[in-house]
PDB file of C-alpha atoms in Angstrom:
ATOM      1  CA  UNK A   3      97.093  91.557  89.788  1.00  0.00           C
ATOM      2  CA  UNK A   4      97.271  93.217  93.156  1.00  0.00           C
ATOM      3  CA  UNK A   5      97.343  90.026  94.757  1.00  0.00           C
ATOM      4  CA  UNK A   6      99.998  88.380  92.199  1.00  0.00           C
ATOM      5  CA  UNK A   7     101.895  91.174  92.817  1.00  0.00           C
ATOM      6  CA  UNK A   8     101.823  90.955  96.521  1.00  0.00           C
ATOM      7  CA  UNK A   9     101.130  94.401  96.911  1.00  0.00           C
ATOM      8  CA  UNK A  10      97.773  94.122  98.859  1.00  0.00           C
ATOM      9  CA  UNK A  11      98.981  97.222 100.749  1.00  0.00           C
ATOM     10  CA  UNK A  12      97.440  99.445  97.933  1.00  0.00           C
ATOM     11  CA  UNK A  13      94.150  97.090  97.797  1.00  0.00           C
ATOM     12  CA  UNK A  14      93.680  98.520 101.170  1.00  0.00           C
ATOM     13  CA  UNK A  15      95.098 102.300 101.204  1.00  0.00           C
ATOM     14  CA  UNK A  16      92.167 102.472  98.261  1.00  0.00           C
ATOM     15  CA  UNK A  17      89.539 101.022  99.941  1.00  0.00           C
ATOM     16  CA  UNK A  18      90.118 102.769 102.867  1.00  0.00           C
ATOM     17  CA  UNK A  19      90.110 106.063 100.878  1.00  0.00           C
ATOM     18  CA  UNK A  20      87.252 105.067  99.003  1.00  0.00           C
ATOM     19  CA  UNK A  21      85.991 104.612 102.492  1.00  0.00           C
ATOM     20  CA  UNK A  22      87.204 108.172 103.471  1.00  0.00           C
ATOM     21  CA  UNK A  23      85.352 109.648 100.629  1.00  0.00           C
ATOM     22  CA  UNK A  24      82.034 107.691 100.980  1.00  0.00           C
ATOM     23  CA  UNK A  25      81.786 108.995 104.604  1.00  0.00           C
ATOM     24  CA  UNK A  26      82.582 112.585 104.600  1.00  0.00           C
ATOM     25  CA  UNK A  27      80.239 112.675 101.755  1.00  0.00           C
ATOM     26  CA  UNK A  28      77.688 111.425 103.442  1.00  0.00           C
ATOM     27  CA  UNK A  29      78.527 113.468 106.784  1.00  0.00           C
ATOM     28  CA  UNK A  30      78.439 116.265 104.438  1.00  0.00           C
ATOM     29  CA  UNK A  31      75.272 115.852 102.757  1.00  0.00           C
ATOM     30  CA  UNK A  32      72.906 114.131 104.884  1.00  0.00           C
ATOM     31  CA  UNK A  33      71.327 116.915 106.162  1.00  0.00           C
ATOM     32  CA  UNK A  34      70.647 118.593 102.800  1.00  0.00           C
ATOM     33  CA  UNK A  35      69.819 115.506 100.553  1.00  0.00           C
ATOM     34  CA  UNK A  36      68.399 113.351 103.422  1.00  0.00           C
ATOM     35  CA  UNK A  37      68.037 109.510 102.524  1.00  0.00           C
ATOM     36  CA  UNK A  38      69.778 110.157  98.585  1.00  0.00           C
ATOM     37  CA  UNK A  39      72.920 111.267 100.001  1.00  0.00           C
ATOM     38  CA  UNK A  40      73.651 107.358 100.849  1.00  0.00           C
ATOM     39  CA  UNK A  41      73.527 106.080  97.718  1.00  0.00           C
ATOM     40  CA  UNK A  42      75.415 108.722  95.839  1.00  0.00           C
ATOM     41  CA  UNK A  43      77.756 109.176  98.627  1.00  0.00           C
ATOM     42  CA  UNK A  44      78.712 105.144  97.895  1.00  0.00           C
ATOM     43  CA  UNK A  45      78.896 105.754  94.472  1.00  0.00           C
ATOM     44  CA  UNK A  46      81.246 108.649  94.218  1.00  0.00           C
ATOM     45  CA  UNK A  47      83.258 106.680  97.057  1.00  0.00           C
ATOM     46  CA  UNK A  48      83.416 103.503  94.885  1.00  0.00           C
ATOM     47  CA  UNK A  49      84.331 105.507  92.128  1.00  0.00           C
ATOM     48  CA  UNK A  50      87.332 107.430  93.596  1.00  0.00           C
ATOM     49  CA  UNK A  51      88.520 103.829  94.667  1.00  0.00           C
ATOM     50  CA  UNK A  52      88.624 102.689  91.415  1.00  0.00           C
ATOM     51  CA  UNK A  53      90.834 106.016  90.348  1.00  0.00           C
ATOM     52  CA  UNK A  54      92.942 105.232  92.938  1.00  0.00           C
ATOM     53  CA  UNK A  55      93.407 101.813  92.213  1.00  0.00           C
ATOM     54  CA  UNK A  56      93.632 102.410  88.421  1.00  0.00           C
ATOM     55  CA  UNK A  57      96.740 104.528  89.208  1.00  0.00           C
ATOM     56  CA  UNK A  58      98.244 101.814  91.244  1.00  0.00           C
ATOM     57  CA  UNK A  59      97.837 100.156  89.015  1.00  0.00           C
ATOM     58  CA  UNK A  60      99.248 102.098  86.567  1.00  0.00           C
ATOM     59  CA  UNK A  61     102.429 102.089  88.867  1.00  0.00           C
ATOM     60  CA  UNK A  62     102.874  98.996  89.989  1.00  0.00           C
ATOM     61  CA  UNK A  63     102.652  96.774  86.146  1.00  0.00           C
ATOM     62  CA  UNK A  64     102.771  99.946  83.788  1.00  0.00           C
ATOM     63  CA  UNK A  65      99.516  98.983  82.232  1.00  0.00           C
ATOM     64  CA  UNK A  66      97.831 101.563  79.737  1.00  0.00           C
ATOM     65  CA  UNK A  67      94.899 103.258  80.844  1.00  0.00           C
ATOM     66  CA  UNK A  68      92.473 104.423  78.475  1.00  0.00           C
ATOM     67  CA  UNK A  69      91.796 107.826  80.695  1.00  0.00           C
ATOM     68  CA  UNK A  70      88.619 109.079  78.320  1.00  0.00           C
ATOM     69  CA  UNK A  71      87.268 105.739  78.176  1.00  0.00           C
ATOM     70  CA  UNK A  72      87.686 105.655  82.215  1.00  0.00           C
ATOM     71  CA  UNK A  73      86.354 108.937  83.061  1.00  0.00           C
ATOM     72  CA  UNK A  74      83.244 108.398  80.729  1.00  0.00           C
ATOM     73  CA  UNK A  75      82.528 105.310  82.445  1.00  0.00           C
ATOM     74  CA  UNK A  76      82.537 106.659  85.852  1.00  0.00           C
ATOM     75  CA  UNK A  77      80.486 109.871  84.357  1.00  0.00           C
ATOM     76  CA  UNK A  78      77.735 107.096  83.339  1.00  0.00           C
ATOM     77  CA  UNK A  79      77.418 105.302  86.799  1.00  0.00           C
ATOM     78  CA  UNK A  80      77.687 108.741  88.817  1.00  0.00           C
ATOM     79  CA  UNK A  81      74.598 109.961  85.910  1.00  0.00           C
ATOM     80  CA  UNK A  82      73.170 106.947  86.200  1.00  0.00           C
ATOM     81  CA  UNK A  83      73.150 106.810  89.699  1.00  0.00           C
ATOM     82  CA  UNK A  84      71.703 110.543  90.316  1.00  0.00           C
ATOM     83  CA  UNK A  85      68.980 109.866  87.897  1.00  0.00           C
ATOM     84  CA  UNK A  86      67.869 106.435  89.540  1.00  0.00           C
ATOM     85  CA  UNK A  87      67.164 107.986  92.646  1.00  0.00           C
ATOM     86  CA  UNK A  88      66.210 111.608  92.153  1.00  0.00           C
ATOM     87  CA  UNK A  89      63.805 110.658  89.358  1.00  0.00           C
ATOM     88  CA  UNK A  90      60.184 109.374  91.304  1.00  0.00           C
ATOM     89  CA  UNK A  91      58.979 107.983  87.835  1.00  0.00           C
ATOM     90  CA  UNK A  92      59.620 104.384  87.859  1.00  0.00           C
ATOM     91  CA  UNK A  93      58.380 103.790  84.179  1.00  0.00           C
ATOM     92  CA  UNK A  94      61.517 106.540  83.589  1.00  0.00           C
ATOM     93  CA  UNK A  95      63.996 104.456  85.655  1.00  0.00           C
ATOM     94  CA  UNK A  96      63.102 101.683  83.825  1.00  0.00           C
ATOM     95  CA  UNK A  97      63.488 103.253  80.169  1.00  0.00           C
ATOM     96  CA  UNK A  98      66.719 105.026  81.172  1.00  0.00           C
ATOM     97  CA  UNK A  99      68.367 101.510  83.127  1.00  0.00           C
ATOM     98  CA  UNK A 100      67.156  99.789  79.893  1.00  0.00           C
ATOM     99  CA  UNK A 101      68.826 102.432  77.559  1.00  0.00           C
ATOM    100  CA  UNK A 102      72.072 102.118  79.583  1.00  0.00           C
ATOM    101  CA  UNK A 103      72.666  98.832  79.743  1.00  0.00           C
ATOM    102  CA  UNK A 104      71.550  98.711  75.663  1.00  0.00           C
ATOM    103  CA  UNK A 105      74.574 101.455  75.150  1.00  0.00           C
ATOM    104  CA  UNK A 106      76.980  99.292  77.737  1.00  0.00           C
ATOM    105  CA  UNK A 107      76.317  96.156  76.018  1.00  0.00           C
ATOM    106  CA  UNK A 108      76.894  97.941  72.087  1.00  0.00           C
ATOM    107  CA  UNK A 109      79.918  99.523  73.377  1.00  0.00           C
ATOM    108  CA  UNK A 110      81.351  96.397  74.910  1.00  0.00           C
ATOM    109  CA  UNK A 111      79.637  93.724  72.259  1.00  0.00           C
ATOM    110  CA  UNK A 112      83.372  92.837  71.420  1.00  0.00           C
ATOM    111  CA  UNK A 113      84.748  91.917  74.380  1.00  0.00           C
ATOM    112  CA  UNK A 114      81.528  89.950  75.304  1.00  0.00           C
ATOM    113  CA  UNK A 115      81.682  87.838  72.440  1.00  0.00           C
ATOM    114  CA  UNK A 116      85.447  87.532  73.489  1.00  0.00           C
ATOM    115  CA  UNK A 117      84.327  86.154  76.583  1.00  0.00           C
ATOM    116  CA  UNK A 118      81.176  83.958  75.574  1.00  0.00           C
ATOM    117  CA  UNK A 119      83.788  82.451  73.272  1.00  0.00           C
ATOM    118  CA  UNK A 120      86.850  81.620  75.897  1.00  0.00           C
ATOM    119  CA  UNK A 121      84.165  80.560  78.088  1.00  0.00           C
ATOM    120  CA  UNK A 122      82.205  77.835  75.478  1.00  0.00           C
ATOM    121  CA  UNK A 123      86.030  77.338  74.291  1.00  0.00           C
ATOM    122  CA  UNK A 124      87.045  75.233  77.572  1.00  0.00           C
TER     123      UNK A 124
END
């Protein structure tokens, strides 16, 4: 939409903040959470780029947002990414990436089969 728009000018002010974030996180925390700091310091960047970019959005084509949907999304792949890589069990890892994408795919069943459809559709 960005793109359709022509307004690739806020494609790039939120990457580059996303950017912004992901760094001085990881300037921040390297020292104190050594190697896990990268990963979650991507994460939390990637995340506050797609906040920013759902507000542009928000401005630019006055789309709803479904805020409490959003933030509990995010709150699942900031969890989701903690627990992956402060948890040393791998038989754990596995359970909990199994039970999240099993909760992902119930809460979004819909709008697969929406897909699936429009795709076998054509």
């Amino acid at each position: 939409l960005f793109n359709a728009e022509k307004k690739t000018r806020a494609l790039l002010s939120s990457t580059l903040m996303g950017a912004f974030v992901n760094i001085g996180l990881l300037i921040a925390t390297i020292n104190s959470w050594g190697i896990f700091s990268v990963p979650i310091s991507l994460t939390i960047g990637y995340v506050a780029n797609v906040i920013i970019r759902s507000v542009n959005m928000f401005r630019i084509n006055q789309l709803r947002i479904n805020m409490r949907e959003m933030l509990s999304n995010m709150l699942v792949i900031i969890v989701s990414t903690l627990l992956v890589y402060c948890i040393e069990s791998i038989i754990i890892k596995v359970i909990f990436i199994l039970l999240v994408c099993s909760v992902l795919a119930y809460k979004y069943r819909n709008i697969a089969k929406e897909l699936i459809y429009r795709m076998l559709s054509k």
